[in-house]
Amino acid sequence: MKNFKKHKEIRKKLKSAIKKGTLGLIDIGSSKIVCIIIKFSEINKKPKNLDQIDENNRVAYRVVGVATKKSVGIKKGEIIIAEEVEKTIRLVVQQSQKMAASIIDEVVITFSGGEPISKNLYQEIRTQNQSVSSEDINNLLSKYNFQIYPENREIMHAMPINFSLDEKTGLTDPRGLVGNILGLDINLVTIKKNVLETIHQCLQNCQLSLAGIFFSPYISAKSSLVEDELKLGAICIDMGAGTTGISIFYNHQLIFASNIRFGSENITSDIMQAFQLSFNEAERIKTLHGGLVVTNLDDNELIELSFSDANKEYYNYERPFISRAELISVIRPRCEEIIEEIQFSLDKAGLEQLSSKRIVFTGGGSQLPGLYELASEYFGARIRIGRPMRVQGLPQALQGSQFSAIIGLAIEISNLQDEVWDFEIPTNLEPGQRLRSAVNWLKENW
Amino acid sequence: MSQIKSYPTPSKIRYRLERIWLRQWFRKLVLFTLVTLILLFFSLFVLISSYDWTKLETFKQNIFERPELSISKLKINNANSDLVNQINAILQLSFPINSIQLDIKNLQKIINNIDLVETANIRINDKGVLVIDVVERKPVAIFREADELTLIDIKGFKINNIFSRSDRKDLPLIVGIDGNLNVQEALKIYQILSENIKEIRGIIRIGKRRWDVILKSDKRIKLPEQNPKKSLRKFLNSDLNYLISSNKFSVIDLRFTNRIVLRKVTEKKQ
């Protein structure tokens, strides 16, 4: 039985930071590191002018400091050069602190690396009395065996997603309901332990303490999906630079999360190789002229290449122009590959029976023109290119879909999802119970 | 990995300092200290510029003029009138004087520097009298050096000059380079001789090592370097002591232990 000591500590820090009033949010992405500082106003008071979904218990806050920097030393969402990442985090924190004119000690991190694995656990118990009490829920949680396999993994999320009572399912809060058998689905997201500890170490070197860590596909879905989509179920695809995250929501709960190690950075490197350009130039052409659907007009549309880089002698001088059709022909296969990968991992998750086949694309890669057409061709579902919701105080420059993760983090912090470690799990069982559990264990193993 | 180019980031120390500066309590502390310092300086300035300094002066005087602290008299013990006059002239104290203003250590230094004084002890007694206990140097011999006659004490310290040998006929005369460094021995020799002979003119240090005694008849007794007293006493007690009163010899040489060498008076000298 795991007692989630570390997770509880981190959660306690987050609660105290919210009480103190300021909290830093950092998105460690493959292409950029974003830090925003949010200031909380009165807790548990409904905000007057907030362009967010109204919900009880939502904490009012506003963004007071923002800083974005291109990330160095991060590959596929994982830190590969700790020193450079520390430097960037320091820079970003410093700038946002200057803007906010206040200091942050606790930061909440979101990132997409670490080879996440999402799996669902199910257990059920008999209720002690007629109606379900919170004690029953705690007892139920204590029945779970959060043994992680293999050993080098750490639990990132363990969210109770669905309570069932007898034949009824889809309950969010079963307390007070009358029934005999109480069941619970838990979605467990685990990532590599060393990846998590590297982030811990980096933050410690920046004099910051970790107050929470969230998986970025889950977080960006929180900002991109609208209320109906969350309720009826939707797939959110976060196309980042290094990785593409997939998260599936149903009934306001994350039921599956995964990660593909392909991203829009791969598209850029394809352009780099095809036209012999520098990375920055390829990125510029991709963002300004990139697309996925070829039209007749594109053959005539010539894109001027600029060789303003220092090492321009190395690159091809003789072709200062390429046509847009050529560019699209380079981008499209890679995009198709990514979409195929998404499809593959969705099939693997076995969620064909999801009632509402709604797919929402978000992240920086989703801004590629023509993605809508391409994706609807493949998925045959309702596609939407999502943009993150508005958060009070966020500057206009940070409202693009590439910032969906950091905005989602702010939204998540204001309305925290319950995790397993938020419950009081009874660790020391009664002597009789302990004996019974030992007998059960013997029964199961022989 | 040619893409990796690190930022010109601020140093770790600067990052930490900036974080400290952003702390509310730190800012409050800085503000508080600044304000208190400014207030303190301002109030000090106001005080200093507005204060009536004559008040302080009168206050000081009031303190100094208390009868408990004033000294009314100077008393010098164990000194002859000459020395008393000399001390009075050097100190130049005008009574009454305040005991706080008096630097006793300095006074003691000044008095100790007087030639006639060996040691001096200064104190203020309960009746407000400045008492100086002086130990005078006692002249025991006259020392002649480059036609200058000086009184010296037992340690060879030069006390003061005299004009003529006849001023102090009671004291023996010592002559010669470094003659004043071994006054005690010279006096002993003088004493031994004066038991028998009255006509001693003086005693000379020869070559910084031994003594010659000159008698009034220009007779010279040469004493050895080692044990001059012993050999002198031996000579005086022997039956050869008549040689002293004899006129035939100008020099009696006692430098050898087992014989006495005599020099005849030359014709010329006679």
XYZ file of C-alpha atoms in Angstrom:
716
model
C 0.000 0.000 0.000
C 1.425 3.293 -1.092
C 0.878 6.229 1.198
C 1.619 9.031 -1.307
C 3.711 10.992 1.151
C 5.541 12.987 -1.513
C 2.382 13.761 -3.438
C 0.645 14.940 -0.291
C 3.513 17.262 0.506
C 3.438 18.784 -2.953
C -0.309 19.240 -2.726
C 0.059 20.912 0.647
C 2.546 23.353 -0.855
C 0.151 24.215 -3.617
C -2.666 24.866 -1.150
C -0.450 27.103 0.950
C 0.733 29.003 -2.146
C -2.843 29.631 -3.171
C -3.542 30.865 0.336
C -0.482 33.130 0.180
C -1.710 34.626 -3.044
C 0.948 34.193 -5.728
C 1.886 31.156 -7.718
C 4.171 30.616 -10.679
C 3.187 28.372 -13.543
C 5.865 27.071 -15.852
C 5.352 25.190 -19.084
C 8.521 23.336 -20.015
C 8.037 22.707 -23.694
C 10.330 21.482 -26.428
C 10.254 24.795 -28.262
C 9.661 27.318 -25.507
C 9.506 27.774 -21.774
C 6.685 29.960 -20.543
C 6.288 31.286 -17.053
C 3.218 33.116 -15.868
C 2.535 34.435 -12.408
C -1.014 34.431 -11.166
C -2.341 36.344 -8.203
C -5.321 34.991 -6.355
C -7.968 37.214 -4.994
C -10.402 36.168 -2.286
C -10.695 32.431 -2.157
C -14.090 30.846 -2.658
C -15.660 34.105 -3.701
C -17.275 34.266 -7.044
C -15.477 36.688 -9.331
C -17.575 39.464 -10.800
C -16.091 39.844 -14.243
C -14.444 36.642 -15.249
C -14.757 35.301 -18.762
C -14.661 31.744 -17.651
C -17.092 28.989 -17.108
C -18.944 29.667 -13.955
C -18.608 26.935 -11.465
C -18.772 26.796 -7.741
C -15.516 26.869 -5.833
C -13.656 28.451 -8.685
C -10.857 30.630 -7.425
C -10.592 34.127 -8.800
C -7.194 35.063 -10.086
C -5.482 37.161 -12.676
C -2.250 36.885 -14.573
C 0.240 39.512 -13.417
C 3.514 38.407 -14.954
C 4.390 36.671 -18.190
C 7.648 35.694 -19.845
C 8.413 33.428 -22.781
C 11.778 32.176 -23.931
C 12.908 29.749 -26.559
C 13.940 26.621 -24.730
C 17.467 25.292 -24.944
C 18.469 21.800 -23.942
C 15.065 20.150 -24.203
C 14.324 17.371 -26.630
C 10.997 15.637 -27.011
C 9.739 17.289 -23.855
C 12.570 15.952 -21.738
C 15.490 17.825 -20.266
C 18.780 16.803 -21.824
C 20.982 19.706 -20.718
C 20.000 20.585 -17.182
C 22.190 23.661 -16.905
C 20.714 25.352 -19.960
C 17.202 24.603 -18.822
C 17.988 26.007 -15.387
C 19.307 29.153 -17.022
C 16.190 29.517 -19.130
C 13.922 28.921 -16.156
C 15.837 31.515 -14.175
C 15.547 34.004 -17.001
C 11.853 33.385 -17.445
C 11.140 33.530 -13.728
C 13.152 36.692 -13.345
C 11.387 38.453 -16.173
C 7.943 37.493 -15.050
C 8.787 38.444 -11.483
C 9.885 41.832 -12.689
C 6.631 42.256 -14.552
C 4.574 41.097 -11.587
C 6.724 43.004 -9.078
C 6.363 40.109 -6.686
C 8.231 36.959 -5.928
C 7.275 33.357 -6.505
C 8.496 30.508 -4.358
C 6.207 27.723 -5.456
C 5.797 26.778 -9.079
C 3.512 24.377 -10.842
C 5.046 22.569 -13.771
C 3.551 21.096 -16.874
C 5.521 19.092 -19.378
C 4.981 16.343 -21.890
C 8.029 14.107 -21.688
C 8.797 11.025 -19.695
C 6.984 8.396 -21.776
C 3.667 8.584 -19.975
C 1.488 5.539 -19.592
C -2.160 5.900 -18.728
C -4.115 2.982 -17.345
C -7.386 2.503 -15.593
C -7.859 0.606 -12.352
C -11.131 -0.693 -10.967
C -12.029 -1.917 -7.501
C -15.269 -2.359 -5.620
C -16.362 -2.932 -2.043
C -19.519 -3.527 -0.089
C -20.789 -0.482 1.714
C -20.810 -0.652 5.505
C -24.177 0.988 6.053
C -27.044 1.429 3.684
C -25.809 4.700 2.252
C -22.362 5.494 1.042
C -20.252 7.520 3.455
C -16.863 9.137 2.945
C -15.427 6.375 5.096
C -16.563 3.886 2.494
C -14.727 5.795 -0.201
C -11.560 5.860 1.883
C -11.826 2.127 2.501
C -12.345 1.587 -1.184
C -9.225 3.595 -2.012
C -7.203 1.601 0.465
C -8.046 -1.530 -1.504
C -6.146 -0.324 -4.547
C -2.741 -1.638 -5.098
C -0.830 1.240 -6.636
C 2.070 -0.944 -7.513
C 3.839 0.622 -10.423
C 5.463 -1.572 -12.955
C 8.288 -1.256 -13.943
C 9.922 0.142 -10.845
C 11.491 3.247 -12.395
C 8.139 4.949 -12.832
C 6.396 7.488 -10.688
C 2.730 8.254 -10.370
C 1.899 11.632 -11.858
C -1.845 11.548 -11.747
C -4.169 9.172 -9.979
C -7.585 10.593 -10.561
C -10.805 8.967 -9.418
C -12.850 9.337 -12.565
C -16.007 7.369 -12.157
C -17.946 6.007 -9.218
C -20.444 3.248 -9.721
C -23.043 2.090 -7.247
C -24.711 -1.251 -7.974
C -25.826 -0.988 -11.591
C -25.643 2.810 -11.710
C -22.522 4.366 -13.173
C -21.188 7.793 -14.082
C -21.456 9.185 -10.594
C -19.182 11.961 -9.484
C -20.063 12.067 -5.803
C -21.747 8.924 -4.415
C -21.913 10.067 -0.810
C -25.372 9.778 0.655
C -26.641 7.500 -2.091
C -28.100 4.163 -1.073
C -26.557 1.034 -2.490
C -24.605 -2.087 -1.753
C -21.588 -2.315 -3.972
C -19.450 0.737 -4.539
C -16.994 0.675 -7.406
C -14.457 3.199 -8.543
C -12.393 3.728 -11.678
C -9.047 5.394 -11.225
C -6.996 6.763 -14.070
C -3.339 6.320 -13.323
C -0.751 8.285 -15.303
C 2.799 7.270 -14.659
C 5.991 8.700 -16.072
C 9.664 7.920 -15.782
C 11.023 8.647 -12.356
C 14.352 10.146 -13.433
C 12.635 12.680 -15.697
C 10.579 13.886 -12.775
C 13.577 14.059 -10.486
C 15.577 16.050 -13.035
C 12.844 18.679 -13.062
C 12.843 18.645 -9.264
C 16.578 19.232 -9.247
C 16.399 22.039 -11.804
C 13.783 23.859 -9.784
C 15.768 23.431 -6.603
C 18.771 25.039 -8.269
C 16.559 27.976 -9.143
C 15.413 28.290 -5.513
C 11.916 27.280 -6.475
C 9.880 24.514 -4.913
C 7.607 22.255 -6.808
C 3.952 22.721 -5.926
C 2.452 20.437 -8.490
C 3.189 18.666 -11.703
C 0.676 18.144 -14.470
C 0.749 16.215 -17.676
C 0.545 18.670 -20.540
C -1.991 16.902 -22.862
C -4.413 16.783 -19.947
C -3.744 20.408 -19.106
C -4.048 21.787 -22.625
C -7.347 19.941 -23.044
C -8.613 21.771 -19.984
C -8.119 25.081 -21.737
C -9.191 24.058 -25.224
C -12.272 21.933 -24.678
C -15.531 23.655 -24.030
C -18.025 22.578 -21.422
C -20.125 20.396 -23.744
C -17.107 18.625 -25.108
C -15.868 17.878 -21.612
C -19.272 16.520 -20.672
C -20.017 14.436 -23.763
C -16.478 13.301 -24.330
C -13.848 14.550 -26.693
C -10.358 13.820 -27.839
C -7.880 16.624 -27.481
C -4.713 16.544 -29.518
C -1.986 18.908 -28.410
C 0.483 19.326 -31.254
C 3.598 20.558 -29.592
C 7.021 21.045 -31.033
C 8.633 17.899 -29.723
C 5.702 15.694 -28.859
C 2.068 15.348 -29.730
C -0.143 14.720 -26.739
C -3.447 12.907 -26.779
C -6.012 13.151 -24.033
C -9.531 11.836 -23.963
C -12.153 13.321 -21.723
C -15.472 11.927 -20.778
C -17.871 13.276 -18.221
C -15.413 15.977 -17.180
C -12.793 13.375 -16.415
C -9.585 12.382 -18.113
C -9.941 8.788 -19.109
C -6.902 8.367 -21.287
C -3.690 10.271 -21.928
C -0.808 9.444 -24.167
C 2.089 10.909 -26.042
C 3.560 10.544 -29.507
C 7.187 11.359 -29.952
C 6.584 13.313 -33.132
C 5.950 17.021 -33.291
C 6.064 20.048 -35.482
C 9.799 20.211 -34.966
C 10.010 17.160 -37.209
C 8.210 19.086 -39.945
C 10.740 21.889 -39.616
C 13.667 19.521 -39.865
C 12.077 17.972 -42.976
C 11.934 21.394 -44.610
C 15.492 21.978 -43.501
C 16.672 18.872 -45.249
C 14.542 19.247 -48.363
C 15.584 22.778 -49.224
C 18.911 22.921 -47.406
C 17.965 25.722 -45.106
C 18.947 26.685 -41.604
C 16.624 25.736 -38.784
C 15.433 29.262 -38.181
C 14.735 29.878 -41.854
C 12.850 26.612 -42.172
C 10.778 27.514 -39.140
C 10.023 30.917 -40.629
C 8.883 29.466 -43.969
C 6.784 26.847 -42.211
C 4.934 29.312 -40.042
C 4.447 31.948 -42.744
C 3.757 29.884 -45.841
C 3.162 26.354 -44.626
C 0.037 24.440 -45.443
C -1.372 20.991 -46.037
C -3.786 21.267 -48.954
C -2.435 22.005 -52.408
C -4.386 24.174 -54.789
C -3.569 25.223 -58.344
C -2.573 28.613 -57.135
C 0.235 27.211 -55.026
C 2.345 26.284 -58.023
C 2.636 29.915 -58.951
C 3.119 31.231 -55.481
C 6.849 31.551 -55.003
C 8.395 31.880 -51.598
C 11.571 33.858 -51.333
C 14.240 32.278 -49.193
C 16.474 34.565 -47.241
C 19.999 33.571 -46.424
C 20.643 36.043 -43.743
C 22.325 33.534 -41.499
C 25.997 33.673 -40.782
C 26.767 30.367 -42.445
C 24.989 31.179 -45.684
C 27.831 29.962 -47.875
C 26.999 26.490 -46.764
C 23.481 26.618 -48.131
C 22.252 26.496 -51.692
C 22.581 29.868 -53.401
C 21.080 29.010 -56.714
C 17.510 28.561 -55.551
C 16.332 31.743 -53.875
C 12.727 30.793 -54.541
C 10.619 27.711 -53.899
C 6.979 27.271 -54.762
C 4.383 26.790 -52.067
C 3.315 23.510 -53.659
C 6.796 22.202 -53.066
C 6.690 23.266 -49.452
C 3.328 21.606 -48.912
C 4.583 18.431 -50.501
C 7.263 18.303 -47.827
C 5.010 19.161 -44.892
C 2.078 16.939 -45.741
C 3.687 13.478 -45.487
C 5.056 14.205 -42.053
C 1.693 15.537 -40.905
C 0.000 12.447 -42.253
C 2.462 10.337 -40.345
C 1.665 12.151 -37.129
C -2.054 11.747 -37.689
C -1.616 8.078 -38.437
C 0.308 7.715 -35.215
C -2.508 9.427 -33.357
C -5.005 7.104 -34.934
C -2.909 4.124 -34.041
C -2.619 5.043 -30.402
C -6.337 5.856 -30.232
C -7.106 2.430 -31.624
C -4.747 0.897 -29.098
C -6.626 2.634 -26.295
C -9.798 0.997 -27.544
C -12.098 3.929 -27.473
C -14.023 3.474 -30.687
C -17.241 3.300 -28.738
C -16.807 6.841 -27.470
C -20.213 8.328 -28.150
C -19.181 11.761 -29.289
C -16.347 11.498 -31.732
C -15.198 14.989 -31.398
C -11.544 15.818 -31.931
C -10.062 19.125 -30.900
C -6.649 20.105 -32.155
C -4.621 22.536 -30.134
C -0.994 23.448 -29.574
C 1.344 25.324 -31.873
C 1.207 22.725 -34.645
C -2.546 23.034 -34.982
C -2.140 26.450 -36.548
C -0.989 24.844 -39.774
C -3.542 25.762 -42.474
C -5.334 22.778 -43.903
C -5.061 20.632 -40.821
C -8.835 20.684 -40.526
C -9.297 19.158 -43.991
C -6.549 16.609 -43.512
C -7.718 15.482 -40.088
C -11.359 15.175 -41.082
C -10.286 13.080 -44.034
C -8.524 10.689 -41.698
C -10.755 10.572 -38.661
C -14.099 11.073 -40.258
C -15.183 12.806 -37.111
C -16.060 16.285 -36.108
C -12.866 18.238 -36.016
C -12.289 21.554 -34.377
C -9.141 23.619 -34.224
C -9.257 24.817 -30.665
C -8.042 27.982 -29.167
C -7.470 28.290 -25.450
C -9.935 30.109 -23.259
C -9.314 33.571 -22.030
C -7.743 34.123 -18.683
C -7.974 37.439 -16.959
C -4.849 39.537 -17.318
C -3.229 37.425 -20.006
C -1.674 39.562 -22.744
C -2.913 39.259 -26.289
C 0.356 37.745 -27.466
C -0.156 34.715 -25.268
C -3.625 33.820 -26.411
C -2.601 31.670 -29.338
C -3.127 27.948 -29.308
C 0.580 27.321 -28.680
C -0.052 28.601 -25.165
C -2.927 26.239 -24.449
C -0.883 24.259 -21.913
C 0.055 27.176 -19.700
C -3.468 28.611 -19.849
C -4.889 25.214 -19.053
C -2.602 25.064 -16.049
C -4.041 28.319 -14.748
C -7.563 27.006 -15.265
C -6.726 23.720 -13.564
C -5.169 25.445 -10.552
C -8.312 27.504 -10.053
C -10.435 24.390 -9.946
C -8.292 21.537 -8.799
C -9.121 18.023 -9.850
C -9.253 15.586 -6.936
C -6.430 13.124 -6.865
C -6.210 9.965 -4.813
C -3.875 11.597 -2.339
C -6.489 14.182 -1.499
C -8.462 11.498 0.260
C -7.725 10.145 3.685
C -6.662 6.623 2.989
C -6.588 4.497 6.141
C -3.126 3.003 6.188
C -3.181 1.087 9.448
C -5.854 -1.540 9.176
C -7.583 -3.263 12.074
C -5.914 -6.524 13.188
C -8.791 -8.594 11.903
C -8.751 -6.824 8.575
C -5.060 -7.355 8.236
C -5.515 -11.088 8.756
C -8.322 -11.152 6.243
C -6.247 -9.368 3.656
C -3.442 -11.859 4.216
C -5.862 -14.732 3.666
C -7.140 -13.028 0.509
C -3.624 -12.673 -0.750
C -2.949 -16.371 -0.145
C -6.145 -17.317 -1.915
C -5.194 -15.270 -4.925
C -1.698 -16.641 -5.213
C -2.325 -20.384 -4.724
C 23.315 19.797 -31.811
C 24.454 22.943 -33.522
C 21.102 24.507 -32.679
C 21.951 24.850 -29.027
C 22.955 28.347 -28.195
C 22.654 29.417 -24.626
C 21.221 32.726 -23.568
C 23.136 35.568 -22.039
C 21.438 34.875 -18.756
C 21.995 36.815 -15.555
C 24.270 35.148 -13.056
C 22.984 32.998 -10.247
C 23.960 35.584 -7.647
C 22.107 38.318 -9.453
C 19.063 36.102 -9.709
C 19.172 35.466 -5.979
C 19.711 39.120 -5.125
C 16.823 40.117 -7.319
C 14.652 37.577 -5.580
C 15.612 38.954 -2.192
C 14.909 42.465 -3.390
C 11.429 41.395 -4.445
C 10.586 40.160 -0.951
C 8.182 42.444 0.806
C 9.791 42.125 4.228
C 13.176 43.021 2.774
C 11.833 46.127 1.126
C 10.105 47.124 4.322
C 13.323 46.588 6.234
C 15.293 48.743 3.830
C 12.655 51.441 3.925
C 12.511 51.336 7.706
C 16.273 51.557 8.149
C 16.552 54.348 5.622
C 13.817 56.377 7.259
C 15.250 55.884 10.749
C 18.725 56.806 9.588
C 17.517 59.954 7.890
C 15.476 60.924 10.932
C 18.409 60.262 13.206
C 20.780 62.368 11.146
C 18.270 65.152 10.821
C 17.565 65.272 14.536
C 21.274 65.183 15.295
C 21.841 68.043 12.917
C 19.076 70.072 14.478
C 20.398 69.389 17.961
C 23.949 70.318 17.100
C 23.044 73.470 15.236
C 20.592 74.756 17.827
C 22.401 73.862 21.031
C 23.830 76.667 23.183
C 27.414 75.582 23.661
C 28.169 78.190 26.366
C 25.811 76.259 28.600
C 28.021 73.239 28.312
C 31.033 75.356 29.130
C 29.500 76.687 32.324
C 28.388 73.235 33.246
C 31.937 72.024 32.808
C 33.250 74.839 34.941
C 30.746 74.081 37.634
C 32.012 70.581 37.782
C 35.658 71.584 37.801
C 35.252 74.148 40.492
C 33.921 71.777 43.079
C 36.005 72.014 46.262
C 36.381 68.262 46.434
C 38.315 68.236 43.233
C 40.527 71.278 43.654
C 44.149 71.167 44.767
C 45.294 74.075 46.841
C 48.918 73.399 47.718
C 52.079 71.688 46.611
C 54.244 69.925 49.140
C 57.613 68.474 48.292
C 59.129 66.034 50.748
C 62.748 65.024 51.237
C 64.214 67.722 49.067
C 66.587 70.552 49.821
C 65.568 74.090 49.026
C 67.536 74.135 45.813
C 65.623 71.176 44.452
C 62.306 72.531 45.700
C 62.923 75.744 43.809
C 63.922 73.824 40.729
C 60.787 71.659 40.832
C 58.574 74.682 41.368
C 60.187 76.423 38.448
C 59.705 73.464 36.141
C 56.122 72.596 37.082
C 54.845 76.166 37.191
C 51.547 75.264 38.794
C 49.141 77.996 39.756
C 46.877 76.984 42.610
C 44.050 76.229 43.036
C 44.105 73.646 40.325
C 41.611 70.943 39.313
C 42.672 67.381 39.883
C 40.938 66.182 36.708
C 42.974 68.543 34.597
C 46.188 67.466 36.223
C 48.176 64.847 34.357
C 50.001 63.157 37.210
C 51.858 60.691 35.052
C 53.234 63.493 32.966
C 54.249 65.384 36.119
C 56.071 62.355 37.378
C 57.901 62.051 34.088
C 58.938 65.697 34.225
C 60.201 65.420 37.792
C 62.064 62.204 37.078
C 63.826 63.980 34.275
C 65.393 66.437 36.714
C 69.064 65.502 37.229
C 68.952 65.786 40.972
C 66.008 63.433 41.383
C 66.447 59.725 41.485
C 62.788 58.768 41.893
C 59.670 60.734 42.615
C 56.251 59.660 43.845
C 53.334 61.981 43.288
C 49.971 61.697 45.002
C 47.079 63.840 46.103
C 46.097 63.424 49.719
C 42.636 63.867 51.154
C 43.230 67.450 52.192
C 43.721 68.528 48.616
C 47.458 68.736 48.739
C 49.670 67.593 45.914
C 52.473 65.680 47.616
C 55.689 64.901 45.819
C 57.984 62.455 47.598
C 61.423 62.888 46.117
C 64.434 60.691 46.517
C 67.421 62.906 45.723
C 70.560 61.721 44.075
C 73.471 61.932 46.538
C 76.760 63.223 45.104
C 79.540 60.902 46.181
C 82.390 62.013 44.004
C 83.612 64.629 41.610
C 84.263 63.542 38.073
C 86.460 65.504 35.769
C 85.993 65.225 32.100
C 87.399 67.626 29.538
C 88.062 70.333 32.122
C 84.553 70.095 33.429
C 83.858 69.138 37.005
C 80.704 67.175 37.626
C 79.155 65.728 40.730
C 78.262 62.076 40.302
C 76.295 59.701 42.399
C 77.164 56.142 43.329
C 75.885 54.802 40.002
C 77.970 57.255 38.049
C 75.028 59.426 37.097
C 76.094 63.024 36.486
C 74.086 65.301 38.767
C 75.321 68.832 38.159
C 78.395 70.815 37.382
C 80.536 72.640 39.878
C 82.955 75.414 39.100
C 85.845 74.578 41.268
C 87.311 71.565 43.021
C 87.390 73.528 46.190
C 83.608 73.801 46.269
C 83.360 70.214 47.424
C 86.583 69.357 49.126
C 84.904 66.520 50.974
C 84.371 64.453 47.851
C 87.062 62.508 46.049
C 88.041 63.309 42.479
C 87.780 60.765 39.745
C 89.352 61.322 36.339
C 89.663 59.379 33.120
C 87.519 57.965 30.393
C 84.719 55.824 31.803
C 85.836 56.680 35.282
C 82.248 57.306 36.249
C 81.158 53.780 35.388
C 82.834 52.136 38.355
C 82.425 54.691 41.057
C 81.885 52.106 43.766
C 85.325 50.548 43.294
C 87.009 53.930 43.112
C 85.381 54.952 46.377
C 86.501 51.739 48.060
C 90.100 52.310 46.920
C 89.849 55.883 48.071
C 88.571 54.792 51.459
C 91.347 52.252 51.922
C 93.981 54.790 51.014
C 92.532 57.636 53.059
C 92.836 55.532 56.197
C 96.581 55.858 55.845
C 97.264 58.858 53.671
C 95.647 62.251 53.750
C 97.215 63.698 50.645
C 95.283 62.135 47.836
C 94.744 64.265 44.824
C 92.598 61.975 42.781
C 92.068 58.656 41.184
C 92.452 58.025 37.444
C 90.889 55.408 35.247
C 93.572 54.171 32.888
C 92.604 52.605 29.582
C 89.065 51.954 30.785
C 90.306 49.048 32.872
C 92.413 49.909 35.912
C 93.025 52.646 38.395
C 95.938 54.936 39.260
C 96.007 56.925 42.433
C 97.724 60.306 42.354
C 98.989 61.756 45.552
C 99.581 65.415 46.254
C 103.295 65.024 45.771
C 102.648 63.899 42.188
C 103.343 60.408 43.315
C 101.460 57.758 41.405
C 100.357 54.389 42.696
C 99.559 52.040 39.834
C 96.963 49.437 40.777
C 96.399 46.135 38.991
C 93.363 45.316 36.925
C 92.414 42.320 39.074
C 91.750 42.791 42.765
C 93.113 46.329 43.134
C 91.770 46.634 46.690
C 93.382 43.449 47.850
C 96.816 44.306 46.492
C 96.567 47.853 47.835
C 95.600 46.608 51.270
C 98.469 44.100 51.139
C 100.911 46.839 50.217
C 99.706 49.173 52.938
C 99.869 46.505 55.595
C 103.348 45.420 54.529
C 106.488 47.008 55.870
C 107.071 48.642 52.512
C 104.415 51.288 53.135
C 107.046 53.793 54.015
C 107.631 54.050 50.258
C 104.592 56.267 50.021
C 106.066 58.997 52.100
C 109.426 58.654 50.482
C 110.418 61.350 48.054
C 112.770 59.286 45.981
C 110.225 57.578 43.867
C 107.650 59.016 41.527
C 105.777 55.823 40.702
C 104.911 52.854 42.871
C 103.756 50.072 40.568
C 101.624 47.393 42.280
C 100.469 45.737 39.090
C 102.529 42.610 39.629
C 101.447 40.320 42.395
C 104.811 39.233 43.672
C 106.879 42.413 43.321
C 106.670 46.131 43.498
C 108.224 48.211 40.797
C 109.423 51.657 41.665
C 110.478 54.533 39.480
C 112.972 57.011 40.671
C 112.348 60.697 40.554
C 114.240 62.039 37.568
C 116.580 64.904 37.894
C 114.566 67.099 35.708
C 111.452 66.661 37.650
C 113.167 67.288 40.885
